[in-house]
PDB file of C-alpha atoms in Angstrom:
ATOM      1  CA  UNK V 158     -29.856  22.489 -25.041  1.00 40.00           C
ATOM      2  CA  UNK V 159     -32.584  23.447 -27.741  1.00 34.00           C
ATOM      3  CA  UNK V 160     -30.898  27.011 -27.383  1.00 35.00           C
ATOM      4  CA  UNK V 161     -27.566  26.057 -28.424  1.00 40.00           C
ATOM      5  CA  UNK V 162     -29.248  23.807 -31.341  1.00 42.00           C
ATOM      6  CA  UNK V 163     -31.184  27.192 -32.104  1.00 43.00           C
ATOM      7  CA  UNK V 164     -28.082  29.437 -32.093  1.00 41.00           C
ATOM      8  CA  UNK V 165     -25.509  26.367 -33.912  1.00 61.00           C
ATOM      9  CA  UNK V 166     -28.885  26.625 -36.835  1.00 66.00           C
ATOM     10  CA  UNK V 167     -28.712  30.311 -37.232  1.00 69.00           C
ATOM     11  CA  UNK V 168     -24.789  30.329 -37.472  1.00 87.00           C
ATOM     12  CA  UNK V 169     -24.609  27.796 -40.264  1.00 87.00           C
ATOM     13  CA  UNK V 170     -27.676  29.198 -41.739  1.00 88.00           C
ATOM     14  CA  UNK V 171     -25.697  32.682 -41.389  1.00 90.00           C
ATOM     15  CA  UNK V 172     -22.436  30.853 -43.132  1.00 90.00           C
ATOM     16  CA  UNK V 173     -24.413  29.043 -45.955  1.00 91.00           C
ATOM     17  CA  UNK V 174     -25.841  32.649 -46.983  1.00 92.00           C
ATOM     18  CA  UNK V 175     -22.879  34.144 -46.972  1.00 93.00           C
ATOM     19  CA  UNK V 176     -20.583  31.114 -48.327  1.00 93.00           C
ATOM     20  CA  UNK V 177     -23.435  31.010 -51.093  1.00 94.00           C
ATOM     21  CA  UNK V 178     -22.694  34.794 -51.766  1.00 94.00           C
ATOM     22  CA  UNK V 179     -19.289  34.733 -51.829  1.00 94.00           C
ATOM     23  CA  UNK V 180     -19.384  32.123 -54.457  1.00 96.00           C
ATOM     24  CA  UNK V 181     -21.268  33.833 -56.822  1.00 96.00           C
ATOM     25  CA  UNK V 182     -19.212  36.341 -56.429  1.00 96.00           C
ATOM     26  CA  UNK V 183     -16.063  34.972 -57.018  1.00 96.00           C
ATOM     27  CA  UNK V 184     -17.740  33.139 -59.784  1.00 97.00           C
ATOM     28  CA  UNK V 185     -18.744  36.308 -61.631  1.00 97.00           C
ATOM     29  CA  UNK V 186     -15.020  37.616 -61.327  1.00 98.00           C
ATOM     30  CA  UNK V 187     -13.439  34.657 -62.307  1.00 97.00           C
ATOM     31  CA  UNK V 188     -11.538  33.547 -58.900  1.00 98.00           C
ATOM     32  CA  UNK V 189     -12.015  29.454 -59.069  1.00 98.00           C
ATOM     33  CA  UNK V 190     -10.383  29.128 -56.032  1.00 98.00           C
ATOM     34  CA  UNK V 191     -12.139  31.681 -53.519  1.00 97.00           C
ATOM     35  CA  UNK V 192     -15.402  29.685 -55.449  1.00 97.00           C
ATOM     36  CA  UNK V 193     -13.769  26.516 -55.128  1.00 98.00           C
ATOM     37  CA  UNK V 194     -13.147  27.225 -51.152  1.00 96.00           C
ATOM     38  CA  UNK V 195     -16.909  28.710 -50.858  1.00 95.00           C
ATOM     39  CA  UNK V 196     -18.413  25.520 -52.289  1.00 97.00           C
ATOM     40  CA  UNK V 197     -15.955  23.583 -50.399  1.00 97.00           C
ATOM     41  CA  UNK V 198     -17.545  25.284 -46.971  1.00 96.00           C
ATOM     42  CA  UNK V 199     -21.326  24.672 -48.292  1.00 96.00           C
ATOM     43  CA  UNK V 200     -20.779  21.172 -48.550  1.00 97.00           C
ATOM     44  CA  UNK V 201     -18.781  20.623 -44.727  1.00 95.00           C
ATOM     45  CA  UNK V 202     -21.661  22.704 -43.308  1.00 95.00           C
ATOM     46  CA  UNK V 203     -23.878  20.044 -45.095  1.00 96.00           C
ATOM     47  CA  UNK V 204     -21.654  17.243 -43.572  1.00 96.00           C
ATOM     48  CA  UNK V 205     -22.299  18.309 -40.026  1.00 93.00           C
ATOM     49  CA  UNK V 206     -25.658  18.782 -40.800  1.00 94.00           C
ATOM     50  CA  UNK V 207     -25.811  15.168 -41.565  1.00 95.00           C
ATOM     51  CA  UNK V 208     -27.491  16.446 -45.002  1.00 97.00           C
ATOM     52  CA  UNK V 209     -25.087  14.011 -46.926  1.00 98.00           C
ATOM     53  CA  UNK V 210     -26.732  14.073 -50.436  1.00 98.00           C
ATOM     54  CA  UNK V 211     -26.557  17.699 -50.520  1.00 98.00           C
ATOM     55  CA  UNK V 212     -22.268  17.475 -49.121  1.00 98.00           C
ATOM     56  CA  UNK V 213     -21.216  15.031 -51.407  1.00 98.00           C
ATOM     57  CA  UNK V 214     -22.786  16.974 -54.331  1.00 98.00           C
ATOM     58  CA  UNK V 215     -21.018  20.315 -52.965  1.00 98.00           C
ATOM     59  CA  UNK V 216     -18.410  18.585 -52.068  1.00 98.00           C
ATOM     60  CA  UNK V 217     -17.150  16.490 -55.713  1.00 98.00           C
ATOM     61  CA  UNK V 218     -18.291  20.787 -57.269  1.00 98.00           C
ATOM     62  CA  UNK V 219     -15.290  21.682 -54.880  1.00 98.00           C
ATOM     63  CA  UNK V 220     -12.754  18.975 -55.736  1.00 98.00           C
ATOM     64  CA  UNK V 221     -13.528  19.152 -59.092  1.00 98.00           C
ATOM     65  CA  UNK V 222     -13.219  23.295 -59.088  1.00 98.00           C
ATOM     66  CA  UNK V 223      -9.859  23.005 -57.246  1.00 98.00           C
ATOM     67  CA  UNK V 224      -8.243  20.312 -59.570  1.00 98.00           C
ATOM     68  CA  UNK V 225      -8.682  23.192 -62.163  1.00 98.00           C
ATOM     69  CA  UNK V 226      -7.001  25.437 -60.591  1.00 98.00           C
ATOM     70  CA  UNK V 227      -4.118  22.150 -59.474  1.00 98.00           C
ATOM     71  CA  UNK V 228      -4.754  23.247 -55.513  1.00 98.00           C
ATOM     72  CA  UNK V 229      -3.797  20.011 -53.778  1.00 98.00           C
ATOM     73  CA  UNK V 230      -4.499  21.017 -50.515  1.00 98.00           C
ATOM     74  CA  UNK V 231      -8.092  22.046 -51.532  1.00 98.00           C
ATOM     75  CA  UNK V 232      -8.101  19.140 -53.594  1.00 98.00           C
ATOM     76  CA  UNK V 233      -6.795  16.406 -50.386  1.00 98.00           C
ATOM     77  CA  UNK V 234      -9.502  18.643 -48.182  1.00 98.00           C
ATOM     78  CA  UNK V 235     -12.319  17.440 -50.313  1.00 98.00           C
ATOM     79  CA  UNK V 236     -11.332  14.121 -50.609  1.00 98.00           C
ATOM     80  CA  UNK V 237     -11.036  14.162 -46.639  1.00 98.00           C
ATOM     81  CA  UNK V 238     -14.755  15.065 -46.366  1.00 98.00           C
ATOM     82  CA  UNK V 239     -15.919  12.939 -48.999  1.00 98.00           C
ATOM     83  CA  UNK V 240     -14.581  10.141 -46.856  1.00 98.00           C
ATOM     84  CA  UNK V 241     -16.472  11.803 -44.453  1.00 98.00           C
ATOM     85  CA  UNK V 242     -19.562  11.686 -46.017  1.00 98.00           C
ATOM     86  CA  UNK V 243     -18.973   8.315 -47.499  1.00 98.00           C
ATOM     87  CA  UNK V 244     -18.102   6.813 -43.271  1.00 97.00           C
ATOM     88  CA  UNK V 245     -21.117   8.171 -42.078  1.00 97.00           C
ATOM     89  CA  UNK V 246     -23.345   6.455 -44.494  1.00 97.00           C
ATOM     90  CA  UNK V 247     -21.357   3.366 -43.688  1.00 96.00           C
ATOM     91  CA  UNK V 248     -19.855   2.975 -47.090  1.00 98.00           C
ATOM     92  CA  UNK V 249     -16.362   2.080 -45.796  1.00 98.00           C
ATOM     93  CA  UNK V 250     -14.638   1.043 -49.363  1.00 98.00           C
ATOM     94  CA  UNK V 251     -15.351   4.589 -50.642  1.00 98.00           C
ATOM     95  CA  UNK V 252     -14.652   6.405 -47.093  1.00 98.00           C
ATOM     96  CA  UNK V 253     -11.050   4.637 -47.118  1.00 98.00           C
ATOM     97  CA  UNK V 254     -10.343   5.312 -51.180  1.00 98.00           C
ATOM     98  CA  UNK V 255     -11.506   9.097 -50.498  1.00 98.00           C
ATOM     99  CA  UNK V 256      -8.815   8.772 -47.044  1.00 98.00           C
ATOM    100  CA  UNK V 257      -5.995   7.106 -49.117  1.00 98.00           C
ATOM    101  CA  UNK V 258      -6.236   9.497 -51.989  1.00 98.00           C
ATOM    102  CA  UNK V 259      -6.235  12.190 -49.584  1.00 98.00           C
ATOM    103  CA  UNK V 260      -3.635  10.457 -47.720  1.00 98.00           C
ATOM    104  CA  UNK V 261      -1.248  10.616 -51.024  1.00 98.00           C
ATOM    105  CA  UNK V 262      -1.850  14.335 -51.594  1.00 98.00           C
ATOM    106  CA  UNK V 263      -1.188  15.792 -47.948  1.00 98.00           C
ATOM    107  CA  UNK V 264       2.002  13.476 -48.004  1.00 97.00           C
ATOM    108  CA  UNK V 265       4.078  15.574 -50.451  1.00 97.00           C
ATOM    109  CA  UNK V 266       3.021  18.696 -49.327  1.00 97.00           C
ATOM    110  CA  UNK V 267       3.764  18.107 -45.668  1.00 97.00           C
ATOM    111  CA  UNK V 268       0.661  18.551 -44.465  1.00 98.00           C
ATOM    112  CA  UNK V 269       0.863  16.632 -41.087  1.00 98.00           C
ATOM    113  CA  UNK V 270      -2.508  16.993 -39.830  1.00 98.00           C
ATOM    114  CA  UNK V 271      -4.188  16.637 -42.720  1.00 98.00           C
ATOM    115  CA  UNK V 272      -2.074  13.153 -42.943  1.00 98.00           C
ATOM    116  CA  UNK V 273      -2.564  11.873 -39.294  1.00 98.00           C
ATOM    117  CA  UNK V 274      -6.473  12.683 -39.838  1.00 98.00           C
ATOM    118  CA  UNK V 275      -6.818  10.313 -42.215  1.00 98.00           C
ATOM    119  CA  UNK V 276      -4.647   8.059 -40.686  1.00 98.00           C
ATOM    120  CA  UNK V 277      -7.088   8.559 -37.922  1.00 98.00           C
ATOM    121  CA  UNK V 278     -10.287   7.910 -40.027  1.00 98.00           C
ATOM    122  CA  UNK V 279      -8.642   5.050 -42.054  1.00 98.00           C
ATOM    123  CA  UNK V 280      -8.271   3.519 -38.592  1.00 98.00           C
ATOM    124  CA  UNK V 281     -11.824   4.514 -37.504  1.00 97.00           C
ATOM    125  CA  UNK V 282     -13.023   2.224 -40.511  1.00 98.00           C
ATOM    126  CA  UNK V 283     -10.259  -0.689 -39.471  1.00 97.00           C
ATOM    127  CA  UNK V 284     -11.873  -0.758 -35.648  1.00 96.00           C
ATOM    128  CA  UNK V 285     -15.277  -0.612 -36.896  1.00 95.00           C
ATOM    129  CA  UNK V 286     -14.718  -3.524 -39.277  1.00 95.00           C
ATOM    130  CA  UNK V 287     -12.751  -5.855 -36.172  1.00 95.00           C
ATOM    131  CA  UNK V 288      -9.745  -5.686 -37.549  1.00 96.00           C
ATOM    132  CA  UNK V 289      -8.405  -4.578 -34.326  1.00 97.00           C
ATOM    133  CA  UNK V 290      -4.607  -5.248 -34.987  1.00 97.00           C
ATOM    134  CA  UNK V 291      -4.615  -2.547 -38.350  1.00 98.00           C
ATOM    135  CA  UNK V 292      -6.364  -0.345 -36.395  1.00 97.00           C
ATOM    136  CA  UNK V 293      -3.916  -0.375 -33.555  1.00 97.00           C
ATOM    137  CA  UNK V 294      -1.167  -0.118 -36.023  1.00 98.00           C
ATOM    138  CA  UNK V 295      -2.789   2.678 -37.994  1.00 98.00           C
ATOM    139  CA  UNK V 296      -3.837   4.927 -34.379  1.00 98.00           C
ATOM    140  CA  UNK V 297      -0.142   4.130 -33.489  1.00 98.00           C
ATOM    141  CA  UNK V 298       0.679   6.113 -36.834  1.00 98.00           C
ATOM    142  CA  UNK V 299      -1.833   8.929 -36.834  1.00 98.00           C
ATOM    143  CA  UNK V 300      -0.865   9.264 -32.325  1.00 98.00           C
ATOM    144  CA  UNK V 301       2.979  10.304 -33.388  1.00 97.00           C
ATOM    145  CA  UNK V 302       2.347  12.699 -36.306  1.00 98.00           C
ATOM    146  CA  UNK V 303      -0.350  14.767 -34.152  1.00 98.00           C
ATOM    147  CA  UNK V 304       2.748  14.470 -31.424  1.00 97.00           C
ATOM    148  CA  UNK V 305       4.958  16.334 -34.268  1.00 96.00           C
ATOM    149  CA  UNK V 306       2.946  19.163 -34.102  1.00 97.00           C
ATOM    150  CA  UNK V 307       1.671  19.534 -30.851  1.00 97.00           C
ATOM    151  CA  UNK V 308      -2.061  18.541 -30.955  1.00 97.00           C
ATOM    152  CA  UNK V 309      -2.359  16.992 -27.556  1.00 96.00           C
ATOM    153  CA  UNK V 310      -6.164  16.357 -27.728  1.00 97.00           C
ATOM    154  CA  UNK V 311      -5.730  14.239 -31.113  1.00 97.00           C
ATOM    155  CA  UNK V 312      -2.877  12.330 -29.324  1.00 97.00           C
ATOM    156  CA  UNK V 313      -5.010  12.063 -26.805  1.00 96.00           C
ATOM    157  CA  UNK V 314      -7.707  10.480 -28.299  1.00 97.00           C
ATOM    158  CA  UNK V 315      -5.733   8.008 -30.715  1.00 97.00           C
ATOM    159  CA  UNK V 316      -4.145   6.640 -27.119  1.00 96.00           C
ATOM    160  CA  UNK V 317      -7.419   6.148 -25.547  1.00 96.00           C
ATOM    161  CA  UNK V 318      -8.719   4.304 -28.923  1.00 96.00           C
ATOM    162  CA  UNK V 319      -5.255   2.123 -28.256  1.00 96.00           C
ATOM    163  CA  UNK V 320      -6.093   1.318 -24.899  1.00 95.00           C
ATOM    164  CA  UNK V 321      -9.935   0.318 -25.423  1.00 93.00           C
ATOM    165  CA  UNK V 322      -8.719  -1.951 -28.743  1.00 95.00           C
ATOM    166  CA  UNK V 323      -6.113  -3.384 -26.050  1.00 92.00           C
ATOM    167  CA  UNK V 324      -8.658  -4.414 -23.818  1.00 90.00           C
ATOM    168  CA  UNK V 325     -11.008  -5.833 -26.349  1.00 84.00           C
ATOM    169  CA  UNK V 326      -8.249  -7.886 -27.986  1.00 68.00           C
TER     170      UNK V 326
END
């Protein structure tokens, strides 16, 4: 176990160097959106390293970098993980305006999974809070669209949150 946590370290300290670089890079040549992306990937490796302070700050350079450039799917991406960031530290009215903003962005431009993920999280935050009925309603929602395009395991896992809110309720 502390082997994999060893190697998982040396990866993302492997992809911060590099996503650092590349940034700089594509800062010096102009490209906002191959600096907009880098950022963007600094601040989710900060996410899963639980180092919140440090994603959200990445996170709002990134959104802000790809409104400039009007990329709404980098734009709805950021948004996604600043809901993220904002669920983890249990701040559920920002979490679910980051998710609905998102959630009006991947809309238009048909991104599906980007949609049923925050569907997903947005009913995370409704089960948390015990409002069990939403939440089925919501994991109802999110379960068909990851049916639309074939992700099994999110299906999957939206059913089995059905289930156990069935058997609480």
């Amino acid at each position: 176990m502390l082997a994999q946590i060893g190697i998982r370290q040396s990866e993302y300290e492997t992809a911060r160097a590099r996503l650092h670089e590349g940034a700089l890079l594509y800062r010096r040549v102009g490209n906002i959106l191959g600096e907009a992306n880098c950022t963007e990937g600094l601040g989710n490796i900060a996410l899963e390293e639980s180092d919140f302070q440090e994603a959200r700050i990445r996170l709002e350079e990134a959104l802000q970098l790809h409104r400039s450039v009007s990329s709404a799917l980098g734009e709805a991406n950021c948004l996604r993980s600043l809901g993220k960031v904002a669920m983890e530290c249990s701040d559920y009215e920002a979490a679910s305006e980051n998710f609905y903003k998102a959630l009006t962005i991947y809309r238009p431009i048909r991104d599906v999974l980007g949609e049923a993920n925050c569907i997903r999280s947005l009913a995370a935050i409704k089960l948390r809070r015990g409002d069990y009925e939403t939440a089925r309603s919501l994991y109802d929602d999110a379960s068909e669209l990851y049916l639309q395009i074939d992700d099994d395991q999110s299906h999957g896992q939206c059913i089995r949150a059905i289930l156990a809110i069935e058997s609480v309720s």
